Short mmCIF file of C-alpha atoms in Angstrom, two decimals:
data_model
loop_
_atom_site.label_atom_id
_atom_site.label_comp_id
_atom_site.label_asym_id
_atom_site.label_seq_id
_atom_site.Cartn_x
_atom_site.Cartn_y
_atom_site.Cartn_z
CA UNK A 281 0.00 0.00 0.00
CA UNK A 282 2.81 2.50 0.76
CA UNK A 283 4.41 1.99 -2.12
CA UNK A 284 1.38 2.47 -4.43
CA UNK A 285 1.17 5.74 -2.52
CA UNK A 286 4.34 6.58 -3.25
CA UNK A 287 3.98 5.79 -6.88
CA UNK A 288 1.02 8.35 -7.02
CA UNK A 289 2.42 10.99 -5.17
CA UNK A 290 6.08 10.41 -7.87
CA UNK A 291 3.41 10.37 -10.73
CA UNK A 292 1.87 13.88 -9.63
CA UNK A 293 5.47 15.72 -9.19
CA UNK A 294 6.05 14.29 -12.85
CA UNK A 295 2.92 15.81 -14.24
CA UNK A 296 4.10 19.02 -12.32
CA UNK A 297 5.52 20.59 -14.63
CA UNK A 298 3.07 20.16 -17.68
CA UNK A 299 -0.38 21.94 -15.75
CA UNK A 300 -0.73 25.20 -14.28
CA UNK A 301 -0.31 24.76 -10.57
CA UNK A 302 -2.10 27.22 -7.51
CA UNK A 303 -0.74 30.37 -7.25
CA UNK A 304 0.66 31.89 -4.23
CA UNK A 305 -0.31 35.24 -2.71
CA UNK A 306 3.70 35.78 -3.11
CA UNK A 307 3.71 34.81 -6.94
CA UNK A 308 5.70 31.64 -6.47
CA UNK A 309 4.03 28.34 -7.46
CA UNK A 310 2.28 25.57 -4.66
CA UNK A 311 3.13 21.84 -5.17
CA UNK A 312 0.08 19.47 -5.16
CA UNK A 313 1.24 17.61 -2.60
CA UNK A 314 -1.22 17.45 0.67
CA UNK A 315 0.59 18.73 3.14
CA UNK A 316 1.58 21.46 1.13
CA UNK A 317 -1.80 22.18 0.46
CA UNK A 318 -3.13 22.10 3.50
CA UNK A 319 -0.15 24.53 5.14
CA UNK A 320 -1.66 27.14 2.72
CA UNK A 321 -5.04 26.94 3.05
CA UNK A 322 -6.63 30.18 2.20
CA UNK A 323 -3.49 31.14 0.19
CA UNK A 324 -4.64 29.96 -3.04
CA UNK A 325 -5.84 32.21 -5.89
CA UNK A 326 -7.71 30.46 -9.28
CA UNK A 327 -6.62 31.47 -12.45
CA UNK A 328 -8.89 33.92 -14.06
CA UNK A 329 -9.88 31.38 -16.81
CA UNK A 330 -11.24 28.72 -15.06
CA UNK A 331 -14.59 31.18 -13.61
CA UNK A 332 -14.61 34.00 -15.46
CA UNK A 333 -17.41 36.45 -14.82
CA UNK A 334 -19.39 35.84 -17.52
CA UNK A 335 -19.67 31.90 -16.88
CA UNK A 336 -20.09 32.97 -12.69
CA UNK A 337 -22.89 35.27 -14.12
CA UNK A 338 -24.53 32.78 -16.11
CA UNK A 339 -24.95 29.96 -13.47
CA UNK A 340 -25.38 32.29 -10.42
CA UNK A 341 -28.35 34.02 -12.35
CA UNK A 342 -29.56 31.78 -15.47
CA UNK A 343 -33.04 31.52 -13.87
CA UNK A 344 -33.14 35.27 -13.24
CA UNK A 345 -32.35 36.44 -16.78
CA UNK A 346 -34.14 33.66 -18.80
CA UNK A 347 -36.90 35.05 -16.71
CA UNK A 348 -36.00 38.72 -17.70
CA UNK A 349 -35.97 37.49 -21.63
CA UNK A 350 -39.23 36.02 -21.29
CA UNK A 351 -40.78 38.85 -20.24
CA UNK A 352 -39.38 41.02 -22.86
CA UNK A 353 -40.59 38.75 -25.55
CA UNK A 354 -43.77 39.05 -23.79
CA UNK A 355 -43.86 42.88 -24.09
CA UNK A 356 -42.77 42.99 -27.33
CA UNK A 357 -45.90 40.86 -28.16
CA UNK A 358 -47.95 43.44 -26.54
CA UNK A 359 -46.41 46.06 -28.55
CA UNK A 360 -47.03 44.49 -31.41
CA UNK A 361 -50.61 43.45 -30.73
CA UNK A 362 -50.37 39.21 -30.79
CA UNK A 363 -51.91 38.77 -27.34
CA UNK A 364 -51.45 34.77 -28.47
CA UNK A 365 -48.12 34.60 -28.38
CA UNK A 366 -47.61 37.08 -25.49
CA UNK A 367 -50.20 34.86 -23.50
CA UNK A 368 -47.81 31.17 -24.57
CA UNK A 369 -44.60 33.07 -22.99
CA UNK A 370 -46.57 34.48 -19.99
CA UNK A 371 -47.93 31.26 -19.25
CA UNK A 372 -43.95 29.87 -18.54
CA UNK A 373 -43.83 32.42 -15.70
CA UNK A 374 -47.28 32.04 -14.05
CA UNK A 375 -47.05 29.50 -11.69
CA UNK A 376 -43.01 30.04 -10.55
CA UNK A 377 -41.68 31.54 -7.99
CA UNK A 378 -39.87 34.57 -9.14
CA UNK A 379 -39.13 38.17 -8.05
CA UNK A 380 -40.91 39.17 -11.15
CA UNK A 381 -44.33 38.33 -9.61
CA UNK A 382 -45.08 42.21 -10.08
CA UNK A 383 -44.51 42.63 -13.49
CA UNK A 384 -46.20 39.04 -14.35
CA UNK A 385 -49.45 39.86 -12.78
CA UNK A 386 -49.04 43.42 -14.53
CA UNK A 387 -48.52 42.08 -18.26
CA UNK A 388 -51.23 39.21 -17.42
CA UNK A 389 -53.98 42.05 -15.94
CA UNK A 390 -52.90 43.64 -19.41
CA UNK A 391 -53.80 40.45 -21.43
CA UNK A 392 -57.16 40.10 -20.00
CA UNK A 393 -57.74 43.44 -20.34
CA UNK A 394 -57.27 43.25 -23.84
CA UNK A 395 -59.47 40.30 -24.12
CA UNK A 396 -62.37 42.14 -22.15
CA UNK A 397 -61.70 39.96 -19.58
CA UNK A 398 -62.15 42.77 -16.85
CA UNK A 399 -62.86 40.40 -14.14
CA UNK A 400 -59.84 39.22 -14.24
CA UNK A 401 -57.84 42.07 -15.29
CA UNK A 402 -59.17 44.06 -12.08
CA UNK A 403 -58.53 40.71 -9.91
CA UNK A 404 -54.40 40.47 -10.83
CA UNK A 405 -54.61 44.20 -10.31
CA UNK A 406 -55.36 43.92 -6.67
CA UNK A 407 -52.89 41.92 -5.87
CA UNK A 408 -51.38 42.96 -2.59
CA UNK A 409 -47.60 43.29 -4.10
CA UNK A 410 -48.94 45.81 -7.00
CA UNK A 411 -50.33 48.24 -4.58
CA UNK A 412 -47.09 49.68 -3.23
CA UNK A 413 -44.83 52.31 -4.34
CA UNK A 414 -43.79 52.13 -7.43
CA UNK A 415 -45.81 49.66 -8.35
CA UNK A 416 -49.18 51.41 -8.14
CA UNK A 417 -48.50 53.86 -10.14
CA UNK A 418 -47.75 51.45 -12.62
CA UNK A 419 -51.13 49.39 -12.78
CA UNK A 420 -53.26 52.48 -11.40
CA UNK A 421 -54.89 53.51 -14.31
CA UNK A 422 -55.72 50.51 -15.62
CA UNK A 423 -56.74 49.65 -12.10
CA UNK A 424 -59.32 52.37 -12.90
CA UNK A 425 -60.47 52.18 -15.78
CA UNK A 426 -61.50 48.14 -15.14
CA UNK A 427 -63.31 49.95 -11.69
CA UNK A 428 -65.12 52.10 -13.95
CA UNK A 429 -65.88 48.59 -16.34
CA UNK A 430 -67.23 46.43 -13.73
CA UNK A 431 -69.02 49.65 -11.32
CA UNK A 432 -66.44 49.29 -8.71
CA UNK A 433 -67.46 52.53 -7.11
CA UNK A 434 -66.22 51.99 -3.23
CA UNK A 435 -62.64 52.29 -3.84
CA UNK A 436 -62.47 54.16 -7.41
CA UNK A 437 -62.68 57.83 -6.18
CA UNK A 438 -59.57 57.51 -3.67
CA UNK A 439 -57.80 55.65 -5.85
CA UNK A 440 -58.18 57.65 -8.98
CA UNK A 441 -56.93 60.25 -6.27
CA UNK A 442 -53.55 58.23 -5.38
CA UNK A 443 -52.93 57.57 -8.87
CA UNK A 444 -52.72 61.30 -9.65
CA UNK A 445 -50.50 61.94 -6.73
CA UNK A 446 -48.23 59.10 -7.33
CA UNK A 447 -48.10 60.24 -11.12
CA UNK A 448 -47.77 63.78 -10.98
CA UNK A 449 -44.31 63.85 -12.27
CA UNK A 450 -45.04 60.88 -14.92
CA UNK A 451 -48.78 61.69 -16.82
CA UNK A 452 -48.96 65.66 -18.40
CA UNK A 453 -52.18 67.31 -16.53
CA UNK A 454 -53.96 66.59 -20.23
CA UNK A 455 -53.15 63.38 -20.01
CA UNK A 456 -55.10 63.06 -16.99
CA UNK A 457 -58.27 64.90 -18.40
CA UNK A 458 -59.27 61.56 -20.25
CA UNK A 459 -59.88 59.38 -17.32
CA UNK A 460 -61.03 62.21 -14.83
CA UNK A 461 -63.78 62.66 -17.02
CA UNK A 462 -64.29 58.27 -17.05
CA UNK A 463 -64.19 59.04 -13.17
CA UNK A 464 -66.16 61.82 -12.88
CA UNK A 465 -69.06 60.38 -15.24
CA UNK A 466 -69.05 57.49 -13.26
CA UNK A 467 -69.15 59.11 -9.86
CA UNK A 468 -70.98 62.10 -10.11
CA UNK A 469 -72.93 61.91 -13.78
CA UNK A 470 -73.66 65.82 -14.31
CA UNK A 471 -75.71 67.05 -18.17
CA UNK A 472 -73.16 67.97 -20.67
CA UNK A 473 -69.87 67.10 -18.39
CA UNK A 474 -69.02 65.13 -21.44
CA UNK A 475 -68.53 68.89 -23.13
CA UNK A 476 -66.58 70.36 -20.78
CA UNK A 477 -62.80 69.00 -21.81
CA UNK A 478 -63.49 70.52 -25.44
CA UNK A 479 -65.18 73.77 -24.73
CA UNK A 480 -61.60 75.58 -24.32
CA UNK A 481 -59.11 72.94 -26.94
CA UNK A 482 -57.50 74.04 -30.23
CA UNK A 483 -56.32 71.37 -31.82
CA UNK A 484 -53.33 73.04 -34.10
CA UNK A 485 -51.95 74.40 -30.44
CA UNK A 486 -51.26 71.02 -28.75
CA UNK A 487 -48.14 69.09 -29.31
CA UNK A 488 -48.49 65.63 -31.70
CA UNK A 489 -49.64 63.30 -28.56
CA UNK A 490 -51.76 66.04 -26.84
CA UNK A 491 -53.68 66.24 -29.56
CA UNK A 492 -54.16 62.57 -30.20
CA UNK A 493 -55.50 62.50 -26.57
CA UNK A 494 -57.87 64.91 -27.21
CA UNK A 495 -58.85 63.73 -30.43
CA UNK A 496 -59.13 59.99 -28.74
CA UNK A 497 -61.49 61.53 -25.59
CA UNK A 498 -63.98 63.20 -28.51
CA UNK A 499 -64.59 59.66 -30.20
CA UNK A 500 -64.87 57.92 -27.30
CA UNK A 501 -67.41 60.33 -25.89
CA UNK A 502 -69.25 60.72 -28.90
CA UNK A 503 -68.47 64.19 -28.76
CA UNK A 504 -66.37 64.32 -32.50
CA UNK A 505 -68.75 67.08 -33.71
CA UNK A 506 -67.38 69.36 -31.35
CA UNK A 507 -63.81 69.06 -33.08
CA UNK A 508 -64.97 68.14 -36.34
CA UNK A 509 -64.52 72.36 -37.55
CA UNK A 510 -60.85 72.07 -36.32
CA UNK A 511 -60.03 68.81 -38.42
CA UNK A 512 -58.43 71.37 -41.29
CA UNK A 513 -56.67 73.34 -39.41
CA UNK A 514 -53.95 70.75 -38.37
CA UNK A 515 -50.66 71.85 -38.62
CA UNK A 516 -48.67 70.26 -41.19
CA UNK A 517 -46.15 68.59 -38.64
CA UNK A 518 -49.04 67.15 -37.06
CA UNK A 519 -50.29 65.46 -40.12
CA UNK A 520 -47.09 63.43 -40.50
CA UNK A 521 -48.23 61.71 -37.76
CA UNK A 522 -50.04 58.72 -39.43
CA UNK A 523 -52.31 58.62 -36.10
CA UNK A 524 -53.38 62.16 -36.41
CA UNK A 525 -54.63 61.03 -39.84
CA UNK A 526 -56.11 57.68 -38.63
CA UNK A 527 -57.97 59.81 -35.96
CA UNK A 528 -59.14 62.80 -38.03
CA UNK A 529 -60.51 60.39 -40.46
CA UNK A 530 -62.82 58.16 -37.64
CA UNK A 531 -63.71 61.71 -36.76
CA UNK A 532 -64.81 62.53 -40.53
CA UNK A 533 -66.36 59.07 -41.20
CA UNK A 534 -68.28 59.48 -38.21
CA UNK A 535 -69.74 62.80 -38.86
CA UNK A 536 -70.91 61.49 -42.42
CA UNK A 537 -67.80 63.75 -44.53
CA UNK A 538 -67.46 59.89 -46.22
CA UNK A 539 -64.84 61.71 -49.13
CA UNK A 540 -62.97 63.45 -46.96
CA UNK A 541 -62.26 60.78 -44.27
CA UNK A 542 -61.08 58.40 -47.19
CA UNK A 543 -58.63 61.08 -48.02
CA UNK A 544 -56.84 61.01 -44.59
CA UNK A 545 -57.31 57.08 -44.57
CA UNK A 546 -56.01 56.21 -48.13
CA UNK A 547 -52.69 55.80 -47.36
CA UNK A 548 -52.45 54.70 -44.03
CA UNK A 549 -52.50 50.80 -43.09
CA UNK A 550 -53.17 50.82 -39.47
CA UNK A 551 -56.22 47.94 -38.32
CA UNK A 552 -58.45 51.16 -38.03
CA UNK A 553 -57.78 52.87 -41.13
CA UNK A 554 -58.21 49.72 -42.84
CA UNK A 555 -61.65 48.53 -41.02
CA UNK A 556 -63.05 52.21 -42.47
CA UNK A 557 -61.53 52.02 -45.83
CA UNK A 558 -63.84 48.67 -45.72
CA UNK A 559 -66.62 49.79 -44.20
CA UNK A 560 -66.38 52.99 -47.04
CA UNK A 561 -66.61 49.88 -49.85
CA UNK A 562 -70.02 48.31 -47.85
CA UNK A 563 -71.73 51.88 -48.21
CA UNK A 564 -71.15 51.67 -52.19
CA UNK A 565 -71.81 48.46 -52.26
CA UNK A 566 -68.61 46.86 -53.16
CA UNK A 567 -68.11 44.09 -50.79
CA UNK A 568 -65.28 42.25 -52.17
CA UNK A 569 -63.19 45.50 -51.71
CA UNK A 570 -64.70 45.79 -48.21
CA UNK A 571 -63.91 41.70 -47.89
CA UNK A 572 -60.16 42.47 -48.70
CA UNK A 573 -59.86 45.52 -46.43
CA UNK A 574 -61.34 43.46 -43.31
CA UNK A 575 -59.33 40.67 -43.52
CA UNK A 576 -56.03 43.14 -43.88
CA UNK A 577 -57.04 44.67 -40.74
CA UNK A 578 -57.79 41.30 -39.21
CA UNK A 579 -53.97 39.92 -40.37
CA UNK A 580 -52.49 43.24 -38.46
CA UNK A 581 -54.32 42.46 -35.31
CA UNK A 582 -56.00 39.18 -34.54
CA UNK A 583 -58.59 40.53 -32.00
CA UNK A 584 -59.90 42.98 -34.26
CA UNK A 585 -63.90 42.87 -33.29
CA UNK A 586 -64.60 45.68 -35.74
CA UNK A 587 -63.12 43.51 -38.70
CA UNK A 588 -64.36 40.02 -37.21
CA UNK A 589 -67.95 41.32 -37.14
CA UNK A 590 -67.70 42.75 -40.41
CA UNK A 591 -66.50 39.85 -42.49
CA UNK A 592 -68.49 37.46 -41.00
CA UNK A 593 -71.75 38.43 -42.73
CA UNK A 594 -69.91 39.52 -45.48
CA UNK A 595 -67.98 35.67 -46.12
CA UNK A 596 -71.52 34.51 -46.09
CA UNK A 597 -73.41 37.30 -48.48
CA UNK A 598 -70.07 36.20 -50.89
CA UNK A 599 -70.32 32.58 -50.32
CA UNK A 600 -66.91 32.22 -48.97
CA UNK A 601 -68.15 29.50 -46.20
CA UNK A 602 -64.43 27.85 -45.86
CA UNK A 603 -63.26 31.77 -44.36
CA UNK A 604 -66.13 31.90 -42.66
CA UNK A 605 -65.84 28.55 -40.83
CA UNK A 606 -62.55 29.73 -39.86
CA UNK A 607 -63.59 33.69 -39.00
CA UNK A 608 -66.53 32.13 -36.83
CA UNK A 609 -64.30 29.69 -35.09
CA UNK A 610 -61.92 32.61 -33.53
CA UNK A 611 -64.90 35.13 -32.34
CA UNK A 612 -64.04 35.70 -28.98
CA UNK A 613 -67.15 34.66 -27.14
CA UNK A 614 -67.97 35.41 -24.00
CA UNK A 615 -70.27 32.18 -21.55
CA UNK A 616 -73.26 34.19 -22.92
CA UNK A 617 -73.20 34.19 -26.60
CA UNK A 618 -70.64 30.73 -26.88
CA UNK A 619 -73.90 29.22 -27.82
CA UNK A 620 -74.33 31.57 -30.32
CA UNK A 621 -70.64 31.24 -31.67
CA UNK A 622 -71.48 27.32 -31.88
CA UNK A 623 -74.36 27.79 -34.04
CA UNK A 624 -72.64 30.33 -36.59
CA UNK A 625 -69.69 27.95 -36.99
CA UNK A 626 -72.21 24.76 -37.68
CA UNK A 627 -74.03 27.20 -40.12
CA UNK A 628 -70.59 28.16 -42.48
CA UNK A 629 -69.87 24.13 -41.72
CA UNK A 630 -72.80 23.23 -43.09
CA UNK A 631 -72.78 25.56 -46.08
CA UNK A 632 -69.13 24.03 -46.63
CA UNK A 633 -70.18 20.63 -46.76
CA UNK A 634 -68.47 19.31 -43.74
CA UNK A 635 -71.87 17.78 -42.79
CA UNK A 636 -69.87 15.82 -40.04
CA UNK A 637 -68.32 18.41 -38.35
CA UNK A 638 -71.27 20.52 -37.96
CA UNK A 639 -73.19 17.83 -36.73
CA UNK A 640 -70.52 17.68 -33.90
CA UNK A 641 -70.83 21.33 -33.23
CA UNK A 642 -75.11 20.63 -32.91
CA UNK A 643 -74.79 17.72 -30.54
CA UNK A 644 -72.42 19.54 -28.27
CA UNK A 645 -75.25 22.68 -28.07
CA UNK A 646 -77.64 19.79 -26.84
CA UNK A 647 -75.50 18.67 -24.46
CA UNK A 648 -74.31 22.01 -23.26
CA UNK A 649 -76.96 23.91 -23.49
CA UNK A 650 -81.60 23.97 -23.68
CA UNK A 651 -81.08 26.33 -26.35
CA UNK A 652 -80.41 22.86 -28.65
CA UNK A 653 -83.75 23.37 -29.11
CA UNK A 654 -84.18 26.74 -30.55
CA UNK A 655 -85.23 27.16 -34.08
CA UNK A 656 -81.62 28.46 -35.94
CA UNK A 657 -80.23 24.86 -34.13
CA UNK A 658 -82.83 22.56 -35.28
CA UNK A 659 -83.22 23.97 -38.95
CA UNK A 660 -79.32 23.26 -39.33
CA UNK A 661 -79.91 20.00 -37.41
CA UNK A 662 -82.69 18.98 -39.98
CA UNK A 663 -80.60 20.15 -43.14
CA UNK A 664 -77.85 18.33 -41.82
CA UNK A 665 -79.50 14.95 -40.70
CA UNK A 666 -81.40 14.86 -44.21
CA UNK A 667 -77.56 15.58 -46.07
CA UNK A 668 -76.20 12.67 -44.19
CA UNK A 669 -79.19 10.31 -45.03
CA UNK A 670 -80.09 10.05 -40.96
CA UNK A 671 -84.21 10.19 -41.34
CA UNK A 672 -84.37 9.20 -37.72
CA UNK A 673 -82.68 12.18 -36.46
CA UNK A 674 -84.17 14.33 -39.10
CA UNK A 675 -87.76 13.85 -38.60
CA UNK A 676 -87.35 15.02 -34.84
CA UNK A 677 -85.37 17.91 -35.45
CA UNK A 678 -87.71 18.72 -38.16
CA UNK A 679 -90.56 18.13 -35.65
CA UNK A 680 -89.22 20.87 -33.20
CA UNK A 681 -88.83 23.38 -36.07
CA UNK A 682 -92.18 22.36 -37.36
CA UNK A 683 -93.76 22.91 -33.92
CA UNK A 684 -92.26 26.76 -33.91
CA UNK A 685 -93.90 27.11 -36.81
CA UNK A 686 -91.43 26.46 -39.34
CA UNK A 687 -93.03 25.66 -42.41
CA UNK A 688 -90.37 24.19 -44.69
CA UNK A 689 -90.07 21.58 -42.15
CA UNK A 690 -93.14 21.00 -41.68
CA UNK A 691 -93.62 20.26 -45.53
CA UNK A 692 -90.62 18.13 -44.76
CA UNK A 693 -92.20 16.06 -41.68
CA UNK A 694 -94.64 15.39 -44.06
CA UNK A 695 -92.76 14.04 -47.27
CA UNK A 696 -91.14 12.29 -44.54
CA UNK A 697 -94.61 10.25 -43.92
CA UNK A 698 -95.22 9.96 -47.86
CA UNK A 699 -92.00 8.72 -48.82
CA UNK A 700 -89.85 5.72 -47.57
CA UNK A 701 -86.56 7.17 -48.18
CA UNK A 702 -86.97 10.79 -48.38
CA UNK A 703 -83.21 11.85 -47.81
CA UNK A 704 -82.26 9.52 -50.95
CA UNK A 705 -84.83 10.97 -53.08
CA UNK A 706 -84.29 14.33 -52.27
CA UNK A 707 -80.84 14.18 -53.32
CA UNK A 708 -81.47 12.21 -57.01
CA UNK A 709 -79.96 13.51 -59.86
CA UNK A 710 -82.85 12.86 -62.15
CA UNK A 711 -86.06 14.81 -62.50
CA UNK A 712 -88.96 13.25 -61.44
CA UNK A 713 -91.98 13.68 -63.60
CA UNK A 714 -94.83 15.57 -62.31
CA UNK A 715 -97.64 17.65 -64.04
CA UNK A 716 -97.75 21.28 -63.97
CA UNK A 717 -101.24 22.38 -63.65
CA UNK A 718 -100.79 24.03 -61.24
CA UNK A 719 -98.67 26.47 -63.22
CA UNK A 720 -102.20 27.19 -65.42
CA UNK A 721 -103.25 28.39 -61.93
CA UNK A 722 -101.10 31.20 -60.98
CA UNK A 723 -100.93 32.73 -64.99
CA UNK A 724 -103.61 36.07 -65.30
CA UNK A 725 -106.08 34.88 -68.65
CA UNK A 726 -108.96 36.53 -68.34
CA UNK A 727 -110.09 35.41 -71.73
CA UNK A 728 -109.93 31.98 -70.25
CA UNK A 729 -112.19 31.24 -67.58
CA UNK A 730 -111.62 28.83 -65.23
CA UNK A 731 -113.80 25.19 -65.87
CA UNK A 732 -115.18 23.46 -63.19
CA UNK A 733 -115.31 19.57 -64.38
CA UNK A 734 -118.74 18.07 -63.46
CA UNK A 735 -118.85 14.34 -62.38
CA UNK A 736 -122.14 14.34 -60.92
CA UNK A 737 -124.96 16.74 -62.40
CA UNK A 738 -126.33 18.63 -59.35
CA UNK A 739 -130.04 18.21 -60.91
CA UNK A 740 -130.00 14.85 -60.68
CA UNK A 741 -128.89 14.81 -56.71
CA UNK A 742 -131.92 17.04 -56.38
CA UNK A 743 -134.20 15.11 -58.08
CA UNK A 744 -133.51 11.84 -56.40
CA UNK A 745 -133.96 14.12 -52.93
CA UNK A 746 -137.21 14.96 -54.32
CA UNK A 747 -138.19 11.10 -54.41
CA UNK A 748 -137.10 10.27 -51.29
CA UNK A 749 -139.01 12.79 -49.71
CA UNK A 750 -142.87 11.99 -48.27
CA UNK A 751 -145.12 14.39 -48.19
CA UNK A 752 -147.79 12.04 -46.47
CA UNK A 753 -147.06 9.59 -44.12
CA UNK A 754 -147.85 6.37 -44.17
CA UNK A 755 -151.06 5.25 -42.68
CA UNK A 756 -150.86 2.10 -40.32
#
């Protein structure tokens, strides 16, 4: 054993020479050997390349900054209006543990905000760690405005208050006109307070964003007439702004100046710009235009409820039921109308031909829901059962539109009892052969009388009454 130590330790002072060895706190070089090490314990200094600061960095705080990059990808969603994607890299951070709890339950009351989710918007807002300094005066405003949503009245007045305090150095005083007239409507509703922030503004005296604020507060209100006389006298500086323009057109379109808006809005591709370019092409009647311009604004921002409820009657007026499958399938739908979401996406399916999958949509409204009984379900129902050759399932939804006095299907309940396979002769290529009479019937010929065919002469039924009859009885 001793000399297999000794062997080692020979081996080691061989390799001495060919490895970097400790360095001493004088500069002179430290031999492996244990006792040597242990004598100058404390002594030793690593070379710089075996932890560098960058490598110490990256596995003392990995979590931390993959963290950080996460929620700048998420923000840069939000910029860029894709609230799906933002939502998939939120969703990474919801349920860790992570010093970034403030800023995750910030961008997430954000998301649902977006979504008109105000519920839960308002509930990540009141989170205990977001109502501290700094972080209130972060969320604070949107901590109003989902008070003012949902008629969260208790708290909204002092906390309207703490948000201007807390933000008087961030938010310009006209920045602040826009929800202190949300809060003050909602509060204290006074006649024509909605006039008050315009009775004093001149448009071509504000700075760029000023005026967009202003601009933004009139449309909302419903108070755009009130600036509409200023719309021309926008500075030229202003105009470069493609929002100005975006917003001075809604405010044209709006008051009915149709040629004018489309002048400030034919350049500009913004969602908005392009949802009133489209809605210019419905009021002249040119809907594939219109069609085109909706789903533009729709492929620059996915929520778009102006564009989705646009081009969903307009797929169907232009028979485009495969877009319109897919348009009705990402309505955003709240438990109220998800029913009626279902029914509009088993309508384009049907129209489509995919008889299957809008069968599947029907029988999960029965299951979910009474309203499997209302009339819009159980016409598709019947159209669909009779497409798919199902007379079982056809004659009772066919029954229930019949009984709310549907009278297609109740001309079909009774071919139903007239013919043994209905669906099958319905759907045969071949003309059947029938006489048109009836056509004689509904064609103006006054020269032409109408004939009444006589199969039994009315004299003679009166005649043989006449014998039948005894005018004395007969005597015992």
């Amino acid at each position: 054993m001793k000399i297999l130590l000794l062997g080692l330790l020979l081996l080691g002072q061989a390799h001495a020479a060919e490895i970097d060895l400790p360095i001493r706190s004088d500069g002179g070089s430290v031999s492996y050997s244990t006792p040597d090490l242990l004598g100058r314990r404390g002594e030793l200094i690593p070379p710089p390349s075996i932890y560098d600061l960058e490598e110490l960095n990256r596995v003392l705080f990995s979590e931390r900054r993959l963290q950080s990059d996460e929620l700048k990808k998420v923000k840069y969603f939000l910029i860029n209006g894709d609230i799906r994607k933002a939502r998939a890299h939120l969703l990474k951070l919801t349920f860790t543990q992570t010093k970034l709890k403030p800023i995750v339950h910030r961008y997430l009351a954000i998301l649902h905000f977006i979504d008109g989710e105000f519920a839960k918007s308002y509930h990540y807002l009141s989170q205990p760690e977001l109502q501290n300094i700094p972080q209130f005066a972060k969320i604070c405003t949107l901590k109003v405005l989902n008070q003012i949503v949902l008629d969260k009245t208790r708290d909204l007045e002092s906390d309207w208050n703490r948000c201007r305090v807390e933000n008087v150095f961030n938010l310009k005083a006209l920045n602040m006109v826009w929800l202190d007239t949300l809060v003050q409507l909602k509060i204290a509703p006074v006649k024509g307070v909605t006039e008050v922030p315009f009775k004093t503004v001149r448009l071509a005296a504000f700075e760029r964003d000023e005026a967009k604020v202003m601009m933004k507060l009139a449309l909302y209100l419903n108070q755009e007439k009130l600036l509409l006389s200023q719309i021309p006298e926008l500075t030229v500086e202003q105009l470069q702004d493609p929002e100005i323009r975006e917003l001075a057109g809604q405010i044209l379109f709006r008051t009915g100046a149709l040629a004018k808006s489309y002048k400030y809005l034919e350049d500009l591709k913004s969602p908005n710009a392009e949802n009133i370019k489209g809605n210019l092409y419905v009021l002249r009647n040119k809907y594939e235009l219109a069609y085109a311009q909706f789903k533009l604004a729709l492929e620059q921002k996915q929520n778009s409820q102006n564009a989705m409820e646009r081009l969903l009657p307009l797929a169907w007026l232009l028979g485009d039921w495969e877009g319109g499958s897919i348009y009705a399938e990402r309505v955003m739908a709240s438990p109220q109308t998800q029913i009626n979401k279902m029914t509009l996406n088993a309508a384009f399916l049907m129209q489509k031909g995919d008889y299957t999958g809008a069968n599947t949509v029907l029988d999960a409204i029965a299951q979910r829901s009474r309203r499997g009984t209302d009339l819009e379900v159980t016409q598709l129902g019947s159209f669909t059962a009779l497409m798919q050759n199902h007379p079982d399932n056809m004659k009772k939804q066919a029954s229930l539109s019949c009984s709310q006095y549907d009278i297609i299907n109740c001309w079909v309940l009774f071919q139903l009892g007239q013919w043994d396979t209905f669906p099958l002769t319905v759907r045969r290529e071949d003309k059947l052969t029938d006489k048109k009479e009836w056509e004689q019937l509904i064609k103006e010929d006054l020269n032409r009388p109408l004939k009444e065919t006589v199969y039994v002469n009315q004299l003679d039924i009166e005649e043989m009454d006449d014998k039948l009859i005894q005018l004395i009885p007969n005597s015992p």
